[in-house]
Coordinates of C-alpha atoms and ligand atoms in Angstrom, one line a residue:
M1 CA -13.6 25.0 1.1
N2 CA -10.3 27.1 0.9
A3 CA -9.0 29.8 -1.9
V4 CA -6.7 27.0 -3.4
T5 CA -9.2 24.1 -3.3
Q6 CA -11.0 26.5 -5.5
D7 CA -8.6 27.4 -7.6
M8 CA -7.4 24.1 -8.1
M9 CA -10.9 23.3 -9.1
K10 CA -10.9 25.5 -11.5
K11 CA -7.8 24.6 -12.9
F12 CA -8.2 20.9 -13.1
S13 CA -11.5 19.6 -14.6
V14 CA -12.4 15.9 -13.0
N15 CA -14.0 13.3 -15.5
Q16 CA -17.7 13.0 -14.9
H17 CA -17.7 9.4 -15.6
V18 CA -14.4 7.4 -14.0
T19 CA -14.6 4.2 -16.5
S20 CA -12.0 1.2 -17.1
F21 CA -9.4 1.2 -18.9
I22 CA -8.7 -1.3 -21.6
D23 CA -5.8 -1.9 -24.2
G24 CA -4.8 1.5 -24.7
N25 CA -8.7 2.8 -24.6
S26 CA -10.8 4.4 -22.1
V27 CA -14.2 2.6 -21.6
S28 CA -17.2 4.2 -22.9
P29 CA -19.5 4.6 -20.0
S30 CA -22.7 4.0 -22.1
G31 CA -22.5 0.2 -21.5
S32 CA -24.2 -1.3 -18.9
G33 CA -22.8 -1.4 -14.7
E34 CA -23.7 0.3 -11.7
D35 CA -22.9 3.8 -11.2
I36 CA -21.4 4.5 -7.9
P37 CA -21.1 7.7 -6.7
V38 CA -17.1 9.5 -6.3
I39 CA -17.2 11.2 -2.7
S40 CA -14.8 14.0 -1.6
P41 CA -14.0 13.8 2.1
I42 CA -13.0 17.2 2.1
T43 CA -17.0 18.4 1.7
E44 CA -18.9 15.0 1.7
G45 CA -20.1 16.5 -2.1
Q46 CA -20.4 14.1 -5.0
I47 CA -17.4 14.9 -7.3
S48 CA -17.5 12.3 -10.0
L49 CA -19.3 8.5 -11.2
L50 CA -17.6 5.6 -11.3
R51 CA -19.2 2.9 -14.0
E52 CA -18.3 -0.4 -12.0
A53 CA -16.3 -2.9 -14.4
S54 CA -18.9 -5.8 -14.6
I55 CA -17.9 -9.9 -14.7
D56 CA -17.7 -9.2 -18.8
E57 CA -15.5 -5.9 -18.7
V58 CA -13.4 -7.5 -16.4
D59 CA -13.0 -10.7 -19.1
H60 CA -12.3 -7.8 -21.6
A61 CA -9.8 -6.9 -19.3
V62 CA -7.5 -9.7 -18.6
R63 CA -8.0 -11.3 -22.2
N64 CA -6.5 -7.9 -23.3
A65 CA -3.7 -8.5 -20.9
R66 CA -3.3 -11.7 -22.1
D67 CA -3.3 -10.8 -25.4
A68 CA -0.7 -8.5 -24.8
F69 CA 1.5 -10.8 -22.7
E70 CA 1.4 -14.0 -25.4
N71 CA 1.6 -11.5 -28.7
G72 CA 2.6 -8.7 -27.9
P73 CA 6.1 -6.8 -27.7
W74 CA 6.2 -6.1 -24.1
R75 CA 7.9 -9.4 -22.9
H76 CA 10.2 -9.6 -25.3
M77 CA 11.5 -6.4 -25.7
S78 CA 15.0 -6.1 -24.6
V79 CA 15.0 -4.7 -20.8
D80 CA 17.0 -1.6 -21.9
E81 CA 13.6 -1.0 -24.0
R82 CA 11.3 -1.2 -21.2
K83 CA 13.9 0.6 -19.0
A84 CA 13.1 3.5 -21.2
I85 CA 9.3 3.2 -21.4
M86 CA 9.5 3.1 -17.2
L87 CA 11.4 6.0 -17.4
Q88 CA 8.9 7.3 -19.5
I89 CA 6.3 6.6 -17.1
R90 CA 8.4 8.4 -14.5
D91 CA 8.4 11.8 -16.4
V92 CA 5.1 11.6 -17.5
I93 CA 4.2 11.4 -14.1
A94 CA 6.6 14.1 -12.9
A95 CA 5.2 16.7 -15.2
N96 CA 1.6 15.7 -14.1
A97 CA 2.4 15.8 -10.3
D98 CA 0.3 19.2 -9.8
E99 CA -3.1 17.5 -11.3
L100 CA -2.4 14.0 -9.8
A101 CA -1.5 15.5 -6.0
Y102 CA -4.9 17.9 -6.8
L103 CA -6.9 14.8 -8.1
E104 CA -5.3 12.7 -4.8
S105 CA -6.2 15.0 -2.3
L106 CA -9.6 15.9 -3.6
N107 CA -10.5 12.2 -3.6
A108 CA -8.3 10.9 -0.4
G109 CA -8.3 13.6 1.6
L110 CA -4.6 13.6 2.0
T111 CA -3.2 17.0 2.4
L112 CA -2.1 18.4 -1.1
N113 CA 1.5 19.0 0.0
Y114 CA 2.4 15.4 1.4
V115 CA 0.9 14.0 -1.8
K116 CA 2.9 16.3 -3.9
G117 CA 6.4 16.0 -2.1
F118 CA 5.5 12.0 -1.0
H119 CA 3.0 10.3 -2.8
V120 CA 3.7 11.7 -6.4
K121 CA 7.5 11.5 -5.9
R122 CA 7.2 8.1 -5.0
A123 CA 4.8 6.9 -8.3
G124 CA 7.6 8.0 -10.4
W125 CA 10.4 6.7 -8.3
N126 CA 9.3 2.9 -8.2
F127 CA 8.9 2.9 -12.0
E128 CA 12.6 4.4 -12.3
F129 CA 13.6 1.8 -9.5
F130 CA 11.8 -1.4 -10.4
A131 CA 13.5 -0.7 -14.3
E132 CA 16.6 -0.7 -12.4
V133 CA 16.0 -4.0 -10.3
A134 CA 15.2 -5.7 -13.8
S135 CA 17.7 -4.0 -15.9
Q136 CA 20.6 -5.4 -13.4
A137 CA 19.1 -8.9 -12.4
S138 CA 21.5 -11.9 -13.0
G139 CA 20.9 -15.7 -13.2
E140 CA 22.4 -18.6 -11.6
A141 CA 25.0 -21.1 -13.0
Y142 CA 25.8 -24.4 -11.5
T143 CA 28.3 -27.0 -12.9
Q144 CA 28.9 -29.1 -9.9
T145 CA 26.9 -32.0 -11.6
Q146 CA 29.9 -32.6 -14.2
P147 CA 29.8 -32.8 -17.4
Y148 CA 27.0 -30.5 -16.5
L149 CA 25.9 -26.5 -16.6
S150 CA 23.0 -25.8 -15.2
V151 CA 21.5 -22.3 -15.9
V152 CA 18.7 -20.6 -13.9
T153 CA 16.9 -18.0 -15.5
R154 CA 13.8 -15.8 -14.7
E155 CA 10.9 -15.2 -16.8
P156 CA 7.4 -13.1 -16.3
I157 CA 5.2 -14.6 -14.8
G158 CA 2.0 -13.4 -17.0
V159 CA -0.9 -11.3 -16.1
G160 CA -1.1 -9.9 -12.6
A161 CA -4.3 -8.7 -10.8
L162 CA -3.4 -5.7 -8.8
I163 CA -5.7 -4.7 -6.0
G164 CA -5.1 -1.7 -3.9
P165 CA -6.6 0.1 -0.8
W166 CA -7.7 3.6 -0.6
N167 CA -5.2 5.1 1.9
A168 CA -2.4 5.8 -0.4
P169 CA -3.5 4.7 -4.0
L170 CA -0.6 6.2 -5.9
A171 CA 1.7 5.7 -3.7
L172 CA 1.0 1.7 -3.6
C173 CA -0.2 0.7 -6.7
S174 CA 2.1 2.6 -9.0
M175 CA 4.5 0.5 -6.6
K176 CA 2.3 -3.0 -7.9
V177 CA 2.1 -1.7 -11.5
A178 CA 5.9 -0.9 -11.9
S179 CA 7.0 -4.0 -10.3
C180 CA 4.8 -6.2 -12.2
I181 CA 5.8 -4.7 -15.9
A182 CA 9.2 -4.0 -15.5
F183 CA 9.7 -7.8 -15.3
G184 CA 7.8 -8.5 -18.9
N185 CA 4.0 -8.9 -17.5
T186 CA 1.1 -7.5 -18.3
C187 CA -1.8 -6.0 -15.8
V188 CA -5.0 -5.2 -14.7
L189 CA -4.9 -2.5 -11.8
K190 CA -8.0 -2.3 -9.5
P191 CA -7.8 0.6 -7.1
S192 CA -9.9 0.9 -4.6
E193 CA -13.9 1.8 -5.4
F194 CA -13.1 4.9 -2.9
T195 CA -10.2 6.5 -4.2
P196 CA -10.6 6.1 -8.3
L197 CA -9.2 9.3 -9.8
S198 CA -5.5 9.5 -9.5
L199 CA -5.2 6.3 -10.4
R200 CA -7.1 6.4 -13.5
R201 CA -5.2 9.4 -14.5
V202 CA -2.0 7.7 -14.3
V203 CA -3.1 4.9 -16.6
E204 CA -4.0 7.3 -19.0
L205 CA -0.3 9.5 -18.7
I206 CA 1.1 6.1 -19.2
H207 CA -0.5 5.3 -22.4
E208 CA 0.8 8.7 -23.5
T209 CA 4.2 7.2 -23.2
D210 CA 5.5 4.7 -25.9
I211 CA 4.1 1.7 -23.9
P212 CA 2.1 -1.2 -25.9
K213 CA -0.9 -1.5 -25.3
G214 CA -3.0 -3.9 -23.1
V215 CA 0.4 -3.9 -20.7
V216 CA -1.4 -2.0 -18.5
N217 CA -5.3 -2.1 -18.1
L218 CA -7.5 -1.0 -15.1
V219 CA -10.7 -1.6 -14.1
N220 CA -13.0 -0.2 -11.7
G221 CA -15.6 -1.2 -9.1
R222 CA -16.4 -2.6 -6.0
G223 CA -14.7 -5.7 -4.5
H224 CA -17.6 -8.0 -4.1
V225 CA -17.8 -7.3 -8.2
T226 CA -14.8 -6.4 -9.8
G227 CA -12.4 -7.4 -7.5
D228 CA -14.0 -11.2 -7.4
A229 CA -14.1 -11.4 -11.3
L230 CA -10.6 -10.1 -11.6
V231 CA -8.9 -12.7 -8.4
S232 CA -10.7 -15.6 -9.5
H233 CA -10.4 -15.1 -13.4
P234 CA -8.6 -18.2 -15.2
E235 CA -6.3 -16.1 -17.0
V236 CA -4.4 -14.6 -14.0
D237 CA -1.5 -16.0 -13.5
V238 CA -0.7 -13.9 -9.9
V239 CA -2.3 -11.8 -7.6
S240 CA -0.8 -8.6 -5.6
F241 CA -3.3 -7.3 -2.9
T242 CA -3.2 -4.5 -0.5
G243 CA -5.8 -4.2 2.0
G244 CA -7.8 -5.2 4.9
T245 CA -6.9 -8.6 6.5
K246 CA -10.3 -9.9 6.3
T247 CA -10.6 -9.1 2.6
G248 CA -7.0 -10.7 2.6
A249 CA -8.2 -13.9 3.3
M250 CA -10.9 -14.3 1.3
I251 CA -8.9 -13.3 -1.9
A252 CA -6.3 -15.9 -0.6
A253 CA -8.9 -18.5 -0.5
R254 CA -10.3 -17.1 -4.5
A255 CA -6.6 -17.4 -5.7
G256 CA -6.3 -20.5 -3.8
E257 CA -8.8 -22.3 -6.2
G258 CA -6.9 -21.4 -8.9
L259 CA -3.8 -22.3 -7.4
K260 CA -2.7 -18.8 -8.0
P261 CA 0.4 -17.3 -6.1
V262 CA -1.1 -14.2 -4.0
G263 CA 1.0 -11.8 -2.1
L264 CA -0.9 -10.0 0.4
E265 CA 0.4 -6.5 2.2
L266 CA -2.9 -6.5 5.4
G267 CA -3.5 -5.0 8.5
G268 CA -1.6 -3.6 11.5
K269 CA -1.5 -2.6 15.3
S270 CA 1.8 -1.6 15.4
A271 CA 3.6 -1.5 18.8
N272 CA 5.4 2.1 19.3
I273 CA 7.7 1.6 22.6
I274 CA 9.0 4.1 23.7
T275 CA 12.0 3.9 27.0
A276 CA 13.1 6.2 29.9
T277 CA 16.5 6.4 28.1
A278 CA 15.0 7.6 24.7
D279 CA 15.3 11.3 23.6
M280 CA 11.8 12.4 24.5
D281 CA 11.5 15.0 22.4
R282 CA 12.2 13.1 19.2
A283 CA 10.7 10.1 20.5
L284 CA 6.9 12.8 21.0
D285 CA 7.7 13.9 17.3
G286 CA 7.9 10.0 15.8
A287 CA 5.0 9.2 17.9
I288 CA 2.9 12.0 17.2
L289 CA 4.1 11.4 13.1
G290 CA 3.6 7.3 13.4
I291 CA 0.0 7.9 14.1
Y292 CA -1.3 11.0 12.7
S293 CA 0.2 10.8 9.8
N294 CA -1.8 10.7 6.4
N295 CA -4.8 11.1 8.6
G296 CA -4.0 8.6 10.7
Q297 CA -4.9 6.1 8.0
Q298 CA -2.1 3.9 7.4
C299 CA -0.9 0.2 7.9
L300 CA 2.3 0.7 9.6
A301 CA 0.8 3.5 12.0
G302 CA 2.3 2.7 15.6
S303 CA -0.8 2.8 17.0
R304 CA -0.2 1.1 20.3
I305 CA 2.4 3.2 21.8
L306 CA 3.8 1.7 24.7
V307 CA 5.6 4.0 27.2
E308 CA 8.1 3.0 30.1
R309 CA 6.0 4.3 33.1
S310 CA 8.9 6.6 34.6
I311 CA 8.1 9.1 31.6
A312 CA 5.0 8.0 31.1
D313 CA 2.7 11.2 32.7
E314 CA 5.3 13.6 31.3
L315 CA 5.1 12.0 27.4
I316 CA 1.3 11.4 27.3
E317 CA 0.9 15.3 28.8
K318 CA 3.2 16.5 26.0
F319 CA 1.1 14.5 23.7
V320 CA -2.2 15.1 24.8
A321 CA -1.2 19.3 24.9
R322 CA 0.5 18.6 21.0
S323 CA -2.4 16.5 19.6
K324 CA -5.0 19.6 20.8
K325 CA -3.2 21.7 18.6
I326 CA -2.7 20.0 15.5
K327 CA -3.9 21.6 12.4
V328 CA -6.9 19.4 11.2
G329 CA -8.6 21.3 8.4
D330 CA -8.8 21.4 3.8
P331 CA -6.2 19.0 3.2
M332 CA -5.4 21.7 0.3
D333 CA -4.8 23.9 2.9
G334 CA -0.7 24.5 3.2
A335 CA -0.8 24.5 7.1
T336 CA -3.6 21.8 7.2
E337 CA -1.4 19.0 9.1
I338 CA -4.2 16.6 9.3
G339 CA -7.2 16.2 6.5
P340 CA -10.0 14.3 6.7
V341 CA -10.4 10.8 6.6
C342 CA -11.8 9.0 3.6
Y343 CA -15.3 8.4 3.9
R344 CA -18.2 8.2 6.1
A345 CA -18.6 4.9 7.1
H346 CA -15.0 5.0 8.0
M347 CA -15.7 7.5 10.4
D348 CA -18.3 6.8 12.0
R349 CA -16.6 3.0 12.4
V350 CA -13.5 5.2 13.7
L351 CA -15.0 7.1 16.6
S352 CA -17.3 3.8 17.4
F353 CA -13.9 3.1 18.8
V354 CA -14.4 6.2 21.7
D355 CA -17.2 4.1 23.2
I356 CA -15.6 0.6 22.9
A357 CA -12.4 2.1 24.7
K358 CA -14.5 3.2 27.4
N359 CA -16.7 0.2 28.0
D360 CA -13.4 -2.0 28.0
G361 CA -12.3 0.7 31.2
G362 CA -10.1 2.8 28.9
E363 CA -9.9 6.7 29.3
L364 CA -10.5 9.5 27.0
L365 CA -7.1 11.5 26.9
T366 CA -8.2 13.9 24.1
G367 CA -10.3 14.3 20.8
G368 CA -13.1 11.8 20.2
S369 CA -15.3 13.9 18.2
R370 CA -15.6 15.5 14.9
D371 CA -13.9 18.5 14.6
S372 CA -16.5 20.8 15.4
R373 CA -15.1 24.1 13.4
H374 CA -15.7 22.6 9.9
E375 CA -19.5 22.7 8.9
T376 CA -18.7 19.9 6.4
G377 CA -16.3 17.3 5.6
L378 CA -15.1 14.0 7.4
Y379 CA -12.7 16.1 9.9
L380 CA -12.1 14.1 13.3
E381 CA -9.9 15.8 16.4
P382 CA -6.8 13.7 16.8
T383 CA -7.8 11.4 19.6
A384 CA -5.8 9.3 22.0
V385 CA -6.8 6.8 24.8
M386 CA -5.7 5.2 27.8
A387 CA -6.1 1.5 27.8
K388 CA -6.7 -0.5 30.8
S389 CA -4.8 -3.3 28.9
N390 CA -3.3 -4.8 25.8
D391 CA -6.5 -7.1 26.0
A392 CA -9.0 -4.0 25.2
Q393 CA -10.5 -3.9 21.8
V394 CA -8.6 -0.5 21.2
C395 CA -5.4 -2.5 21.7
Q396 CA -6.0 -5.5 19.3
E397 CA -8.2 -4.1 16.6
E398 CA -6.8 -1.8 13.9
I399 CA -8.7 1.6 13.9
F400 CA -7.3 3.1 10.7
G401 CA -7.5 6.7 11.7
P402 CA -6.1 9.3 14.2
F403 CA -6.6 7.6 17.0
A404 CA -3.6 6.7 19.7
T405 CA -3.6 3.7 21.9
F406 CA -1.7 4.2 25.0
L407 CA -0.2 1.1 27.4
T408 CA 2.4 1.9 30.0
Y409 CA 5.0 -0.9 30.7
D410 CA 7.6 -1.5 34.0
D411 CA 10.8 -3.2 31.9
I412 CA 11.4 -4.2 28.7
D413 CA 10.6 -7.7 28.8
E414 CA 7.1 -6.8 29.6
A415 CA 7.0 -4.1 26.8
L416 CA 8.4 -7.1 24.1
A417 CA 5.8 -9.2 25.6
I418 CA 2.6 -6.6 25.4
A419 CA 4.0 -6.0 21.4
N420 CA 4.1 -9.7 20.6
A421 CA 0.6 -10.5 21.8
S422 CA -1.1 -9.0 18.5
E423 CA -2.6 -11.1 16.0
F424 CA -0.9 -8.7 13.5
G425 CA 2.9 -8.1 12.9
L426 CA 3.6 -5.2 10.3
V427 CA 6.0 -3.2 11.9
G428 CA 7.6 -2.1 15.7
Y429 CA 8.9 0.9 16.9
I430 CA 11.6 1.2 19.5
W431 CA 12.8 4.7 20.7
S432 CA 15.9 4.5 23.0
D433 CA 19.7 5.3 23.1
H434 CA 20.3 1.9 25.1
L435 CA 21.8 -0.6 22.3
P436 CA 21.4 -3.7 24.3
T437 CA 17.6 -2.8 24.6
V438 CA 17.7 -1.7 21.0
M439 CA 19.2 -4.9 20.3
K440 CA 16.4 -6.7 22.1
A441 CA 13.9 -5.4 20.4
S442 CA 15.3 -5.6 17.5
Q443 CA 15.5 -9.5 17.7
E444 CA 12.5 -10.1 20.1
M445 CA 9.5 -7.7 18.1
R446 CA 7.6 -10.6 15.5
A447 CA 6.8 -8.0 13.4
G448 CA 8.6 -7.4 9.6
T449 CA 10.2 -3.9 10.0
I450 CA 11.9 -2.7 13.0
W451 CA 12.3 1.3 13.3
V452 CA 14.7 2.1 15.8
N453 CA 14.6 6.0 17.0
T454 CA 12.7 6.9 13.9
P455 CA 9.4 7.1 12.6
M456 CA 8.0 5.0 9.4
T457 CA 10.3 5.7 6.6
R458 CA 10.0 2.5 3.5
E459 CA 13.9 1.9 1.6
L460 CA 12.2 -0.1 -1.1
R461 CA 15.5 -2.0 -1.4
A462 CA 14.4 -4.2 1.7
P463 CA 11.8 -6.5 2.4
F464 CA 8.5 -5.2 4.0
G465 CA 5.7 -6.9 4.7
G466 CA 4.2 -8.9 7.9
Y467 CA 4.5 -11.7 10.0
K468 CA 1.1 -13.0 11.2
K469 CA -2.2 -11.5 10.1
S470 CA -0.5 -8.9 8.4
G471 CA 0.6 -10.4 5.3
I472 CA 2.2 -13.2 3.3
G473 CA 5.2 -12.5 1.4
R474 CA 7.6 -9.1 1.1
D475 CA 7.7 -6.3 -1.1
S476 CA 11.5 -5.1 -1.9
A477 CA 13.7 -5.0 -5.3
K478 CA 14.3 -8.8 -4.9
D479 CA 11.0 -10.3 -3.5
C480 CA 9.1 -8.6 -6.1
L481 CA 11.7 -9.8 -8.8
Q482 CA 10.9 -13.6 -7.3
F483 CA 7.0 -12.8 -7.1
F484 CA 6.5 -11.5 -10.2
T485 CA 8.7 -13.9 -12.1
E486 CA 8.8 -17.5 -12.8
E487 CA 12.4 -19.3 -12.3
K488 CA 13.6 -21.9 -15.0
T489 CA 16.6 -23.9 -14.8
T490 CA 17.8 -25.5 -18.4
T491 CA 20.7 -28.1 -18.2
I492 CA 23.0 -28.7 -20.6
P493 CA 25.9 -31.2 -21.2
M494 CA 29.4 -29.6 -21.9
S495 CA 30.5 -32.9 -23.7
T496 CA 29.2 -34.9 -25.7
F497 CA 29.7 -37.8 -23.3
P498 CA 28.2 -41.6 -24.8
L499 CA 24.3 -42.5 -23.8
A500 CA 23.0 -45.6 -22.9
K501 CA 21.8 -47.0 -26.3
W502 CA 18.7 -48.6 -25.1
G503 CA 17.0 -50.5 -28.1
A504 CA 19.7 -50.5 -30.2
S505 CA 20.9 -54.1 -30.3
D506 CA 19.2 -57.4 -31.3
Ligands
NAD601 P1 -10.2 -3.2 2.2 O1 -9.5 -4.7 2.2 O2 -11.6 -3.1 2.3 O3 -10.6 -3.0 0.6 C1 -8.6 -3.6 -0.3 C2 -8.8 -3.6 -1.8 O4 -9.6 -5.4 -1.9 C3 -10.3 -2.6 -2.3 O5 -9.9 -2.6 -3.8 C4 -11.3 -3.6 -2.4 O6 -12.4 -2.9 -3.7 C5 -10.9 -4.7 -3.0 N1 -12.1 -5.8 -2.3 C6 -12.3 -5.9 -1.6 N2 -13.2 -7.3 -1.4 C7 -12.8 -7.8 -2.3 C8 -12.4 -9.0 -2.7 N3 -14.0 -10.4 -2.4 N4 -12.0 -9.6 -3.9 C9 -11.4 -8.7 -4.2 N5 -10.8 -7.6 -4.3 C10 -11.7 -7.1 -3.2 O7 -9.1 -2.5 2.8 P2 -9.3 -0.7 2.1 O8 -10.5 -0.5 4.0 O9 -9.8 -0.3 1.4 O10 -7.9 -0.7 3.3 C11 -7.4 -0.4 4.5 C12 -6.8 -1.8 5.1 O11 -5.4 -1.8 4.1 C13 -6.0 -1.2 6.2 O12 -6.4 -2.7 6.9 C14 -4.7 -1.3 6.0 O13 -3.9 -1.8 7.2 C15 -4.3 -2.3 4.4 N6 -3.2 -1.4 4.4 C16 -1.9 -2.7 4.2 C17 -1.0 -2.4 3.7 C18 0.9 -3.1 3.8 O14 1.5 -2.2 2.9 N7 0.4 -4.0 4.9 C19 -0.9 -0.6 2.9 C20 -1.9 0.1 3.2 C21 -3.1 -0.8 3.5

């Protein structure tokens, strides 16, 4: 552990027990429930204990959210009053950026600079952005069926169950909370049991603002215990989930039992197509960022890199040389480019794909092991394999680590066929200076977002979400408004026309 980490540890304390936060109060760890160690991937040492919320505790959280929704002031406030509180939340996040970045880095292993410069900023921005969306939302009016005026208004849907993953807790779950409460809803958030620290602190900080109690509640625990109790609770009106595809299917089935709308942001195995007309240097930078950013743990990774055969040797050689020089290390060290992967079982799974690749006829190009320069911590060498074909398991399964898979192709039709031969469809990348090729890729890749000559970048106003097994629904200004509100049509006659008088005559 480097000096920066040690300084940070002295500066910011970590709660010994991470508990739930319900109705504006921290739940005492004295009650029943299992204790689950919270581990830092930097050292593999225990940094806290998570007190898992039981079914009863989840029930308590949901009932408080329900009570706050039905009887509290939040949904009745003017949009401007709610917006003022959302902006207070933005400010309190900014004021505590160092601590939040530290907790995220310590717990999830993400590099401190990246978390502070991107995830924490995005967390604050989410509250500002959705406050603005709510404040600009408008309804509809129809007058075509005379003499009626029909107006369509939107109302909050109720209590949201918000469940998130461990790879970017702050950035992703803050978006769920912000987009849910902006429209007048209340919520219960369940972060991943692997990374509870930063979000627990965010929910505490949210309660330093004027937000009414019960609007934002948090429960901590594992998916099959706390998460399942939350999704299946009868007082939950809507479920927003980001995580793995198998979990998403289970949650959709559970939510379906209660006919609850469900939004699913799931996994990916996205194609990154690099053509011979591309600016090679930029494509190389983009391919490296596309797979290794966020310690290689991102749904939108360009994890299947498809290179046109005529440039493949040169590009792959450069990619391998750069991979070997990437700085893997303590995420709190400013020079680090890739930190540790999040937890041990995940690291073992990522590494298992090296043998899987070889057994499928693939060739290990670089990496493939733990980084031997670190005595402790879950550090992996940036890894790349050349697959024999797109049918190989490493081309079909999401590995979710610093693990790139290469394939070559001869023409754009072949590349697009390979890109689409996947059960996922989250994003697609195309690197080309030939406009017709770009347009063809944009039209034919079956994925929710296409990035042209750029590594991943999120435009919050535009829809983000997956085709096929990458999800159901989209996140965006408009989509979140639709997801977290109910539409209501009110029809009013504009003149007092005569009504038939049934039963009025003798
Ligand atoms: P995961 O599915 O294992 O867990 C996600 C969350 O679901 C956790 O909070 C977990 O506790 C909870 N959960 C698990 N089982 C549950 C159940 N039966 N009922 C209710 N909740 C349950 O996913 P993960 O390993 O935390 O995250 C990695 C996955 O997330 C990857 O597949 C990645 O692609 C995906 N992801 C997708 C996006 C996106 O926007 N599409 C973004 C980030 C991550």
